[in-house]
Amino acid sequence: MSPTLEAPLSELFPRLFGVSRPVMTPEVPVIVAASVLASHDAPILPITKAGESPPGIEKKGVRLFRAIGGQQAIRLIVKTKPKDRYRVLWDSCITTSMWLGAIEYDDTLEKLLRIFEVTGFGDARVNARAPPHALVTLEDVVSLYRDGRLKCDLGVKEVASKAISVDPENTLIEAMTTMCDKRVRRLFLKGKKDEFISDRGILAFLFSPKALATARDEPEMWTSVKVSELQSATAGRVSPHSTVEEVGRIVDERHSVFTLSDGASLLSRWDLVMKPWKANRLDLHS
């Protein structure tokens, strides 16, 4: 553990509570939560009763609370029979929720990364004395590279992940099933250099007014479109000789995913933060 990772979140992210984030209540149906995830810059949505802190559980010393993200919405669709999919969209969003870690604003970056490791998600709730609470994400942590605060001398080849690919002629439900089986948020398109579809892009397609009408009237057809019909994004490409810190400094809203020049290796925010941390190679500039 690096001593400098003991810096408090309040020092590293002084404007955290100034960022407005949408929140769901248990009564909100999946169809609304998924539509918000698709249309807002929100990786996850905490689920809480208005004006209250939700009941939670504890795992490995981490307090956990309910939330819903794109992966949970996609998993619900995949595991539900086509004829029942539109109906389950009106169930409470808490039925397909995940556990989100919670942290205090004066807790350290080290503790935040440990929470990410315990939950497997790069998001955590930052408790306020009274709601609304704040949300801190891997995107916030990666921004510390850009701000010149975070440092790592590892090469990108040491942390890169294998890029999972699908055929653009596959159906959407086949791609969603692969996404769930592989536990990934992005699928690269075979034959399309650096192009990929994401869970957010899938939600944007499925929860458009036109697609939802299909889900209601022709549920078998809702997820039978070809992957090539979805809007894809393009990953940036970096040299395999780059360092993690060099790539971290060029991550922004438009460039959050990168591939190495071999085309088979992927760099995500998780790779740029969590893998160096686990290797005890992540530090903060003093």
CSV table of C-alpha atoms in Angstrom, one decimal, residues 3 17 33 43 51 59 72 82 107 152 158 188 222 235 269 282 285:
chain,number,residue,atom,x,y,z
A,3,PRO,CA,1.4,6.0,1.8
A,17,PHE,CA,-20.8,17.2,-4.2
A,33,ALA,CA,-34.1,3.5,-14.9
A,43,PRO,CA,-22.8,4.9,-15.0
A,51,GLY,CA,-34.8,12.0,1.7
A,59,LYS,CA,-19.3,-7.3,3.1
A,72,GLN,CA,-28.0,-5.2,-14.7
A,82,PRO,CA,-38.9,-12.9,-25.1
A,107,ASP,CA,-11.9,8.4,3.7
A,152,CYS,CA,2.3,4.8,-12.6
A,158,GLU,CA,1.4,-5.1,-18.4
A,188,PHE,CA,-15.5,-5.0,-30.5
A,222,TRP,CA,-37.0,-6.5,-30.0
A,235,ALA,CA,-11.5,3.3,-29.5
A,269,ARG,CA,-10.3,2.7,-16.9
A,282,LEU,CA,0.0,3.1,-8.2
A,285,HIS,CA,2.6,12.8,-6.8
